[in-house]
Tab-separated table of C-alpha atoms and ligand atoms in Angstrom:
chain	number	residue	atom	x	y	z
A	22	UNK	CA	-18.180	-8.197	7.068
A	23	UNK	CA	-20.837	-10.453	8.418
A	24	UNK	CA	-19.496	-13.965	8.827
A	25	UNK	CA	-22.268	-15.657	7.195
A	26	UNK	CA	-21.796	-13.450	3.760
A	27	UNK	CA	-18.073	-14.480	4.419
A	28	UNK	CA	-19.038	-18.737	4.315
A	29	UNK	CA	-21.213	-18.172	1.385
A	30	UNK	CA	-18.750	-16.357	-0.294
A	31	UNK	CA	-16.227	-19.239	0.452
A	32	UNK	CA	-18.792	-21.698	-0.759
A	33	UNK	CA	-19.687	-20.191	-3.963
A	34	UNK	CA	-15.928	-19.432	-4.997
A	35	UNK	CA	-14.039	-21.758	-3.413
A	36	UNK	CA	-10.891	-21.163	-1.394
A	37	UNK	CA	-8.339	-19.660	-1.012
A	38	UNK	CA	-10.117	-16.395	-1.506
A	39	UNK	CA	-9.633	-12.647	-1.075
A	40	UNK	CA	-12.497	-10.423	-0.455
A	41	UNK	CA	-12.756	-6.998	-0.312
A	42	UNK	CA	-15.441	-4.741	1.450
A	43	UNK	CA	-15.893	-1.786	-1.082
A	44	UNK	CA	-18.243	0.587	1.719
A	45	UNK	CA	-14.961	0.000	3.725
A	46	UNK	CA	-12.466	1.309	1.451
A	47	UNK	CA	-15.273	4.176	0.382
A	48	UNK	CA	-15.642	4.977	4.332
A	49	UNK	CA	-11.680	5.073	4.718
A	50	UNK	CA	-11.230	7.695	1.900
A	51	UNK	CA	-13.852	10.036	2.457
A	52	UNK	CA	-12.915	10.016	6.335
A	53	UNK	CA	-9.278	10.704	5.212
A	54	UNK	CA	-10.890	13.540	2.829
A	55	UNK	CA	-12.462	15.237	5.412
A	56	UNK	CA	-9.896	14.893	7.977
A	57	UNK	CA	-7.749	17.436	5.957
A	58	UNK	CA	-9.260	20.920	5.726
A	59	UNK	CA	-7.207	22.736	3.248
A	60	UNK	CA	-7.728	24.405	-0.093
A	61	UNK	CA	-6.320	22.244	-2.306
A	62	UNK	CA	-6.069	18.609	-1.001
A	63	UNK	CA	-4.904	15.492	-3.478
A	64	UNK	CA	-5.358	11.928	-2.329
A	65	UNK	CA	-3.158	9.619	-4.510
A	66	UNK	CA	-4.231	6.026	-3.617
A	67	UNK	CA	-0.841	3.838	-3.370
A	68	UNK	CA	-1.838	1.327	-6.115
A	69	UNK	CA	0.918	-1.462	-4.580
A	70	UNK	CA	-1.064	-2.354	-1.461
A	71	UNK	CA	-4.032	-3.495	-3.942
A	72	UNK	CA	-3.212	-3.376	-7.331
A	73	UNK	CA	-6.740	-5.309	-9.094
A	74	UNK	CA	-8.306	-3.014	-11.570
A	75	UNK	CA	-11.614	-3.018	-10.235
A	76	UNK	CA	-10.198	-1.474	-6.920
A	77	UNK	CA	-8.300	1.197	-9.140
A	78	UNK	CA	-11.349	1.847	-10.766
A	79	UNK	CA	-13.375	2.556	-7.767
A	80	UNK	CA	-10.859	5.108	-6.377
A	81	UNK	CA	-11.318	6.639	-9.776
A	82	UNK	CA	-15.187	6.808	-8.907
A	83	UNK	CA	-14.249	8.367	-5.530
A	84	UNK	CA	-12.268	11.013	-7.156
A	85	UNK	CA	-8.707	9.794	-6.062
A	86	UNK	CA	-5.792	9.903	-7.910
A	87	UNK	CA	-3.030	6.987	-7.808
A	88	UNK	CA	0.112	7.045	-6.882
A	89	UNK	CA	2.594	4.394	-8.861
A	90	UNK	CA	5.997	2.743	-8.376
A	91	UNK	CA	6.155	0.948	-11.704
A	92	UNK	CA	5.784	2.011	-15.415
A	93	UNK	CA	3.281	-1.371	-15.213
A	94	UNK	CA	1.470	0.420	-12.163
A	95	UNK	CA	0.918	3.256	-14.179
A	96	UNK	CA	-0.310	1.373	-17.525
A	97	UNK	CA	-2.945	-0.457	-15.185
A	98	UNK	CA	-4.044	2.947	-13.716
A	99	UNK	CA	-4.578	4.356	-17.492
A	100	UNK	CA	-6.637	0.721	-18.412
A	101	UNK	CA	-8.746	1.746	-14.900
A	102	UNK	CA	-9.565	5.046	-16.486
A	103	UNK	CA	-7.013	7.504	-14.412
A	104	UNK	CA	-5.951	10.607	-16.596
A	105	UNK	CA	-2.036	11.117	-16.835
A	106	UNK	CA	-2.609	14.082	-14.661
A	107	UNK	CA	-4.018	12.059	-11.914
A	108	UNK	CA	-1.207	9.902	-11.421
A	109	UNK	CA	1.978	10.278	-9.606
A	110	UNK	CA	4.822	8.252	-10.441
A	111	UNK	CA	6.949	7.534	-7.262
A	112	UNK	CA	9.700	4.987	-7.721
A	113	UNK	CA	13.036	4.072	-6.126
A	114	UNK	CA	15.811	3.015	-7.905
A	115	UNK	CA	14.605	2.572	-11.339
A	116	UNK	CA	16.329	2.998	-14.760
A	117	UNK	CA	16.238	6.342	-16.773
A	118	UNK	CA	14.388	4.676	-19.465
A	119	UNK	CA	11.441	4.247	-17.118
A	120	UNK	CA	11.522	7.498	-16.222
A	121	UNK	CA	11.523	8.599	-19.859
A	122	UNK	CA	8.561	6.156	-20.836
A	123	UNK	CA	6.695	7.505	-17.676
A	124	UNK	CA	7.008	11.346	-18.559
A	125	UNK	CA	6.028	10.232	-22.088
A	126	UNK	CA	2.891	8.635	-20.701
A	127	UNK	CA	2.095	12.226	-19.201
A	128	UNK	CA	2.154	11.219	-15.553
A	129	UNK	CA	3.959	13.543	-12.560
A	130	UNK	CA	7.404	12.087	-11.496
A	131	UNK	CA	9.266	12.210	-8.417
A	132	UNK	CA	12.879	11.747	-8.154
A	133	UNK	CA	14.549	10.240	-5.447
A	134	UNK	CA	18.249	10.447	-6.403
A	135	UNK	CA	20.551	12.528	-7.885
A	136	UNK	CA	21.989	10.505	-10.764
A	137	UNK	CA	18.474	10.387	-12.411
A	138	UNK	CA	18.141	14.236	-11.767
A	139	UNK	CA	21.272	15.116	-13.384
A	140	UNK	CA	20.191	12.525	-16.373
A	141	UNK	CA	16.459	14.443	-16.454
A	142	UNK	CA	18.476	17.637	-16.797
A	143	UNK	CA	20.203	16.707	-19.767
A	144	UNK	CA	17.516	14.731	-21.419
A	145	UNK	CA	14.913	17.760	-20.950
A	146	UNK	CA	17.501	20.647	-21.534
A	147	UNK	CA	15.401	22.628	-24.127
A	148	UNK	CA	11.772	22.095	-22.585
A	149	UNK	CA	12.302	20.925	-18.858
A	150	UNK	CA	9.472	18.710	-17.512
A	151	UNK	CA	8.026	19.725	-14.004
A	152	UNK	CA	9.277	17.255	-11.340
A	153	UNK	CA	8.834	16.504	-7.876
A	154	UNK	CA	11.723	16.098	-5.436
A	155	UNK	CA	11.624	13.012	-2.953
A	156	UNK	CA	13.671	14.085	0.245
A	157	UNK	CA	15.049	11.642	3.037
A	158	UNK	CA	14.635	13.754	6.195
A	159	UNK	CA	16.576	11.193	8.683
A	160	UNK	CA	13.670	10.947	10.947
A	161	UNK	CA	13.092	7.889	12.199
A	162	UNK	CA	9.478	7.144	12.565
A	163	UNK	CA	7.566	3.965	13.387
A	164	UNK	CA	8.301	0.677	14.851
A	165	UNK	CA	9.216	-1.441	12.125
A	166	UNK	CA	12.380	-1.459	10.624
A	167	UNK	CA	12.090	-3.001	7.365
A	168	UNK	CA	8.916	-0.691	6.738
A	169	UNK	CA	10.298	2.585	7.914
A	170	UNK	CA	11.902	4.319	5.149
A	171	UNK	CA	12.906	7.900	6.317
A	172	UNK	CA	16.046	6.924	8.415
A	173	UNK	CA	19.943	7.714	7.777
A	174	UNK	CA	20.343	4.438	6.467
A	175	UNK	CA	17.757	4.262	4.034
A	176	UNK	CA	17.652	3.970	0.452
A	177	UNK	CA	14.666	6.242	-0.172
A	178	UNK	CA	15.110	9.848	-1.209
A	179	UNK	CA	17.884	12.688	-1.640
A	180	UNK	CA	19.205	13.573	2.072
A	181	UNK	CA	18.464	16.799	3.242
A	182	UNK	CA	22.085	17.350	3.534
A	183	UNK	CA	22.396	17.142	-0.279
A	184	UNK	CA	19.651	19.781	-0.810
A	185	UNK	CA	22.550	22.098	-2.009
A	186	UNK	CA	23.441	19.985	-5.132
A	187	UNK	CA	19.727	19.898	-5.973
A	188	UNK	CA	19.695	23.367	-5.995
A	189	UNK	CA	22.758	23.624	-8.316
A	190	UNK	CA	21.292	20.766	-10.893
A	191	UNK	CA	18.254	22.266	-11.110
A	192	UNK	CA	19.806	25.851	-11.771
A	193	UNK	CA	22.453	24.312	-14.085
A	194	UNK	CA	19.441	22.848	-16.526
A	195	UNK	CA	16.834	24.719	-15.722
A	196	UNK	CA	14.747	21.896	-14.383
A	197	UNK	CA	10.831	22.853	-12.921
A	198	UNK	CA	10.547	21.624	-9.616
A	199	UNK	CA	6.856	21.550	-9.025
A	200	UNK	CA	6.859	19.797	-5.545
A	201	UNK	CA	8.703	18.364	-2.578
A	202	UNK	CA	8.139	15.051	-1.781
A	203	UNK	CA	8.645	12.810	1.404
A	204	UNK	CA	7.362	9.520	2.465
A	205	UNK	CA	8.989	8.249	5.765
A	206	UNK	CA	7.091	4.795	5.574
A	207	UNK	CA	4.444	2.847	7.610
A	208	UNK	CA	3.086	3.092	10.873
A	209	UNK	CA	3.472	6.505	11.978
A	210	UNK	CA	0.991	7.063	14.845
A	211	UNK	CA	1.047	10.231	16.377
A	212	UNK	CA	0.412	13.874	14.735
A	213	UNK	CA	3.791	14.988	16.552
A	214	UNK	CA	6.077	13.145	14.367
A	215	UNK	CA	3.865	14.488	11.449
A	216	UNK	CA	4.232	17.925	12.450
A	217	UNK	CA	7.900	17.519	12.701
A	218	UNK	CA	8.435	16.408	9.243
A	219	UNK	CA	6.024	19.169	8.178
A	220	UNK	CA	8.474	21.962	9.435
A	221	UNK	CA	11.630	20.153	8.166
A	222	UNK	CA	9.776	20.029	4.552
A	223	UNK	CA	8.641	23.830	4.849
A	224	UNK	CA	12.251	25.029	5.598
A	225	UNK	CA	13.068	22.757	2.292
A	226	UNK	CA	10.135	24.518	0.477
A	227	UNK	CA	11.672	27.695	1.790
A	228	UNK	CA	14.479	27.380	-0.692
A	229	UNK	CA	12.455	26.207	-3.990
A	230	UNK	CA	10.564	29.434	-4.917
A	231	UNK	CA	8.364	28.218	-7.574
A	232	UNK	CA	7.059	24.795	-5.882
A	233	UNK	CA	2.946	24.356	-5.999
A	234	UNK	CA	2.616	21.687	-3.971
A	235	UNK	CA	3.901	19.412	-1.137
A	236	UNK	CA	3.611	15.583	-0.906
A	237	UNK	CA	3.955	13.946	2.393
A	238	UNK	CA	3.372	10.590	1.090
A	239	UNK	CA	1.503	7.944	3.882
A	240	UNK	CA	2.841	6.378	6.800
A	241	UNK	CA	-0.778	6.195	8.546
A	242	UNK	CA	-1.024	3.168	10.808
A	243	UNK	CA	-4.242	0.765	10.998
A	244	UNK	CA	-5.095	-1.633	13.953
A	245	UNK	CA	-4.201	-4.978	13.514
A	246	UNK	CA	-5.695	-6.402	16.963
A	247	UNK	CA	-8.454	-4.707	19.077
A	248	UNK	CA	-6.771	-1.867	21.195
A	249	UNK	CA	-3.906	-1.919	18.572
A	250	UNK	CA	-2.512	1.830	18.565
A	251	UNK	CA	-3.765	3.738	15.446
A	252	UNK	CA	-3.138	6.828	13.575
A	253	UNK	CA	-5.965	9.070	14.531
A	254	UNK	CA	-6.583	10.560	11.241
A	255	UNK	CA	-8.900	13.049	12.434
A	256	UNK	CA	-6.208	14.601	15.047
A	257	UNK	CA	-3.587	14.642	12.713
A	258	UNK	CA	-5.892	16.113	10.022
A	259	UNK	CA	-6.503	18.950	11.964
A	260	UNK	CA	-3.034	19.657	13.758
A	261	UNK	CA	-1.803	19.405	10.100
A	262	UNK	CA	-3.962	21.238	8.499
A	263	UNK	CA	-3.410	23.932	10.976
A	264	UNK	CA	0.471	24.055	10.362
A	265	UNK	CA	-0.095	23.794	6.252
A	266	UNK	CA	-2.701	26.174	6.317
A	267	UNK	CA	-0.134	28.888	8.468
A	268	UNK	CA	2.530	27.851	6.209
A	269	UNK	CA	0.775	28.756	3.123
A	270	UNK	CA	-0.234	32.341	4.688
A	271	UNK	CA	2.886	33.091	5.888
A	272	UNK	CA	4.707	32.732	2.712
A	273	UNK	CA	1.456	33.791	0.651
A	274	UNK	CA	1.980	30.437	-1.192
A	275	UNK	CA	-0.893	28.724	-2.770
A	276	UNK	CA	0.109	25.101	-2.572
A	277	UNK	CA	-1.607	21.694	-3.219
A	278	UNK	CA	-1.382	19.306	-0.139
A	279	UNK	CA	-0.624	15.824	-1.193
A	280	UNK	CA	-0.874	12.435	0.344
A	281	UNK	CA	-0.545	8.734	-0.716
A	282	UNK	CA	-2.053	6.384	1.375
A	283	UNK	CA	-2.434	2.782	0.724
A	284	UNK	CA	-2.613	0.855	4.170
A	285	UNK	CA	-5.017	3.561	5.682
A	286	UNK	CA	-7.591	3.194	2.847
A	287	UNK	CA	-7.612	-0.658	2.158
A	288	UNK	CA	-5.949	-2.582	4.989
A	289	UNK	CA	-9.243	-3.463	6.861
A	290	UNK	CA	-11.232	-3.932	3.807
A	291	UNK	CA	-9.551	-7.124	2.710
A	292	UNK	CA	-10.989	-10.763	4.413
A	293	UNK	CA	-8.502	-13.763	3.393
A	294	UNK	CA	-10.935	-17.066	3.469
A	295	UNK	CA	-9.041	-20.428	3.571
A	296	UNK	CA	-10.043	-23.793	4.748
A	297	UNK	CA	-8.157	-26.218	7.215
A	298	UNK	CA	-6.935	-29.374	5.517
A	299	UNK	CA	-5.256	-31.209	8.640
A	300	UNK	CA	-5.585	-30.476	12.357
A	301	UNK	CA	-2.213	-31.934	13.720
A	302	UNK	CA	-1.719	-32.707	17.324
A	303	UNK	CA	1.953	-32.591	18.482
A	304	UNK	CA	3.307	-33.009	21.939
A	305	UNK	CA	4.132	-29.622	21.744
A	306	UNK	CA	1.094	-27.927	20.179
A	307	UNK	CA	-1.769	-28.147	17.500
A	308	UNK	CA	-1.122	-27.026	14.187
A	309	UNK	CA	-4.201	-26.056	11.817
A	310	UNK	CA	-3.070	-26.314	8.539
A	311	UNK	CA	-4.738	-24.439	5.674
A	312	UNK	CA	-5.259	-24.841	2.125
A	313	UNK	CA	-2.737	-21.561	1.562
A	314	UNK	CA	0.658	-20.707	2.605
A	315	UNK	CA	3.082	-17.159	2.616
A	316	UNK	CA	2.576	-17.698	-1.043
A	317	UNK	CA	-0.798	-16.385	-0.569
A	318	UNK	CA	-0.051	-13.969	2.235
A	319	UNK	CA	3.262	-13.406	3.055
A	320	UNK	CA	3.193	-10.536	5.861
A	321	UNK	CA	3.229	-12.777	8.923
A	322	UNK	CA	6.516	-14.387	7.652
A	323	UNK	CA	7.930	-11.387	5.988
A	324	UNK	CA	7.297	-8.422	8.505
A	325	UNK	CA	6.039	-10.420	11.576
A	326	UNK	CA	2.898	-8.934	10.904
A	327	UNK	CA	0.062	-9.907	12.647
A	328	UNK	CA	-3.157	-10.772	11.158
A	329	UNK	CA	-6.477	-11.494	13.233
A	330	UNK	CA	-7.795	-15.073	12.694
A	331	UNK	CA	-11.282	-16.449	13.286
A	332	UNK	CA	-12.936	-19.701	12.940
A	333	UNK	CA	-16.438	-18.551	11.289
A	334	UNK	CA	-17.329	-22.448	10.446
A	335	UNK	CA	-17.527	-22.779	14.141
A	336	UNK	CA	-18.774	-19.615	16.290
A	337	UNK	CA	-20.171	-21.689	19.095
A	338	UNK	CA	-16.837	-24.010	19.490
A	339	UNK	CA	-14.950	-24.322	22.576
A	340	UNK	CA	-11.836	-21.755	22.549
A	341	UNK	CA	-8.670	-23.855	22.225
A	342	UNK	CA	-5.061	-22.677	21.291
A	343	UNK	CA	-3.667	-23.456	17.759
A	344	UNK	CA	-0.660	-22.370	15.745
A	345	UNK	CA	-1.811	-21.761	12.286
A	346	UNK	CA	0.155	-22.731	9.460
A	347	UNK	CA	0.514	-23.027	5.822
A	348	UNK	CA	1.493	-25.638	3.110
A	349	UNK	CA	4.627	-24.674	1.858
A	350	UNK	CA	7.433	-26.632	2.188
A	351	UNK	CA	9.399	-24.658	4.379
A	352	UNK	CA	8.879	-22.943	7.873
A	353	UNK	CA	5.090	-21.080	6.808
A	354	UNK	CA	3.478	-19.840	9.965
A	355	UNK	CA	0.493	-17.175	9.653
A	356	UNK	CA	0.591	-17.171	13.614
A	357	UNK	CA	1.124	-19.115	16.931
A	358	UNK	CA	-0.256	-20.048	20.047
A	359	UNK	CA	-3.827	-18.574	18.984
A	360	UNK	CA	-7.138	-18.866	20.844
A	361	UNK	CA	-9.854	-20.021	18.285
A	362	UNK	CA	-13.046	-21.398	18.829
A	363	UNK	CA	-12.581	-25.342	18.168
A	364	UNK	CA	-10.793	-25.700	14.747
A	365	UNK	CA	-11.989	-29.007	12.761
A	366	UNK	CA	-10.864	-30.478	9.346
A	367	UNK	CA	-12.721	-28.512	6.273
A	368	UNK	CA	-13.353	-25.188	8.655
A	369	UNK	CA	-13.179	-21.717	7.293
A	370	UNK	CA	-11.011	-19.423	8.855
A	371	UNK	CA	-10.815	-15.585	8.064
A	372	UNK	CA	-7.802	-13.732	8.206
A	373	UNK	CA	-8.488	-10.118	8.647
A	374	UNK	CA	-6.582	-6.659	7.329
A	375	UNK	CA	-6.253	-8.609	4.046
A	376	UNK	CA	-6.810	-5.517	1.977
A	377	UNK	CA	-3.141	-4.130	1.779
A	378	UNK	CA	0.031	-5.661	0.956
A	379	UNK	CA	-1.582	-9.308	0.871
A	380	UNK	CA	-3.008	-10.391	-3.054
A	381	UNK	CA	-0.195	-7.832	-4.380
A	382	UNK	CA	2.664	-9.561	-2.805
A	383	UNK	CA	1.376	-13.467	-3.668
A	384	UNK	CA	3.615	-15.436	-5.445
A	385	UNK	CA	3.193	-19.288	-7.427
A	386	UNK	CA	5.878	-20.588	-5.064
A	387	UNK	CA	5.537	-24.069	-4.841
A	388	UNK	CA	3.675	-23.921	-7.977
A	389	UNK	CA	0.372	-22.958	-6.403
A	390	UNK	CA	-2.304	-21.161	-7.921
A	391	UNK	CA	-2.932	-17.837	-7.117
A	392	UNK	CA	-6.462	-16.992	-5.167
A	393	UNK	CA	-9.538	-15.318	-6.902
A	394	UNK	CA	-10.554	-12.008	-5.568
A	395	UNK	CA	-14.085	-10.685	-5.223
A	396	UNK	CA	-15.344	-6.936	-4.336
A	397	UNK	CA	-18.164	-6.723	-1.885
A	398	UNK	CA	-20.666	-3.915	-2.722
A	399	UNK	CA	-23.901	-2.962	-2.265
A	400	UNK	CA	-25.006	-6.347	-1.234
A	401	UNK	CA	-23.613	-7.953	-3.900
A	402	UNK	CA	-20.627	-10.055	-4.878
A	403	UNK	CA	-18.468	-9.160	-8.096
A	404	UNK	CA	-15.727	-11.882	-9.380
A	405	UNK	CA	-12.658	-9.091	-9.921
A	406	UNK	CA	-9.997	-11.896	-10.413
A	407	UNK	CA	-10.506	-15.622	-11.444
A	408	UNK	CA	-8.544	-18.144	-9.807
A	409	UNK	CA	-5.491	-19.107	-11.734
A	410	UNK	CA	-5.488	-22.313	-13.454
A	411	UNK	CA	-2.771	-25.073	-13.882
A	412	UNK	CA	-1.971	-23.612	-17.335
A	413	UNK	CA	-1.369	-20.338	-15.980
A	414	UNK	CA	1.969	-21.883	-14.056
A	415	UNK	CA	2.898	-22.795	-17.746
A	416	UNK	CA	1.748	-19.728	-19.617
A	417	UNK	CA	5.397	-18.146	-19.974
A	418	UNK	CA	7.666	-21.275	-19.948
A	419	UNK	CA	9.470	-22.914	-23.235
A	420	UNK	CA	9.703	-26.638	-22.595
A	421	UNK	CA	13.442	-27.015	-24.889
A	422	UNK	CA	14.305	-30.747	-25.853
A	423	UNK	CA	17.992	-30.656	-24.964
A	424	UNK	CA	19.915	-33.616	-26.586
B	23	PLP	C1	4.142	2.278	-0.453
B	23	PLP	C2	4.019	3.575	-0.576
B	23	PLP	C3	2.986	4.260	-0.239
B	23	PLP	C4	2.005	3.699	0.673
B	23	PLP	O1	2.249	3.783	1.926
B	23	PLP	P1	0.870	2.803	2.865
B	23	PLP	O2	1.716	2.603	4.026
B	23	PLP	O3	0.574	1.666	2.448
B	23	PLP	O4	0.165	3.938	2.979
B	23	PLP	C5	2.860	5.568	-0.494
B	23	PLP	N1	4.152	6.318	-1.134
B	23	PLP	C6	5.158	5.737	-1.730
B	23	PLP	C7	5.952	6.776	-1.969
B	23	PLP	C8	4.922	4.272	-1.079
B	23	PLP	O5	5.943	3.867	-2.114
């Protein structure tokens, strides 16, 4: 987005502020859709990446489905206008009660452990409910161990070595397996790994004659820096569609290909704007302290994630080196040794790639208020979340008088 527009929005709504460019989301969605040339393609936006209800509504408008990991996300999706059949529920480690509630709402469920599979079998013994089985392929994919969820030590999915147990349980209860699901986590760059995963999943799909769909989850990498490695979606789509179509033809199956991209669709749409409170020169470095912290954007502290940062208030300023830090009272570093155009107090800094896992991971730590969110669409700004106010902090607290 244009720096002047971002500056104007920072002025109008104050900072800290999240801004999302709807056109970036639309472009990414259309590009993803075009990359996979198969007969039946279903894209389910992973709601946890960016959960604002107006964003969910935008995805509904685009024809996307929704991937939810909690009962609350399902309810938000329904509120945004999704039909239950357009929502897939792919949680991890939730209670049987939450599964039953999701089934009652009519969404498609994915089971990722044998205990719940058995319990669902018992609960629906007369009227089997269609389910997806999440498989753990034990393939290490991607570079970050915190977000790579397909490896052998991962808590996600049912191990491929336990497929015989799954087969036994579904026979015993007459469970209807609608599909196989796999999600290996983030940061898969090349199409080789996708093909390897695909072939593994096809061999599992062979064992379930009635399945209608295969869900390959997500894991598409987006660039965070100039020249960063990223998933070449057209290349992945082309090679992947080929093996998928070949599999369907060879087995004479008319399968639905399902994906659940989150980061790919929204990461680059987001801009996080903050003002510089203090510029502090020490003997070691220069700190730029902003009016925010990891309570609003935790990815650098949590995952060592890199976000590009620019000083849009001083485009002609002389480049200098800064550590950009937040106001939380513990280590709270957004970036070290970054070159920015000279930073002055009150300047507006913009953080890129702030669409995915940024606002949705924010908190009220240090009793700070969560920022506002703005959606930019057809040259217009739409406030889609009000900034919290002091009362928000007290809204569920109970003040008791103890004597
Ligand atoms: C988080 C998640 C996704 C989205 O992952 P991205 O890396 O954001 O694309 C997809 N599917 C499941 C089951 C998830 O938990």
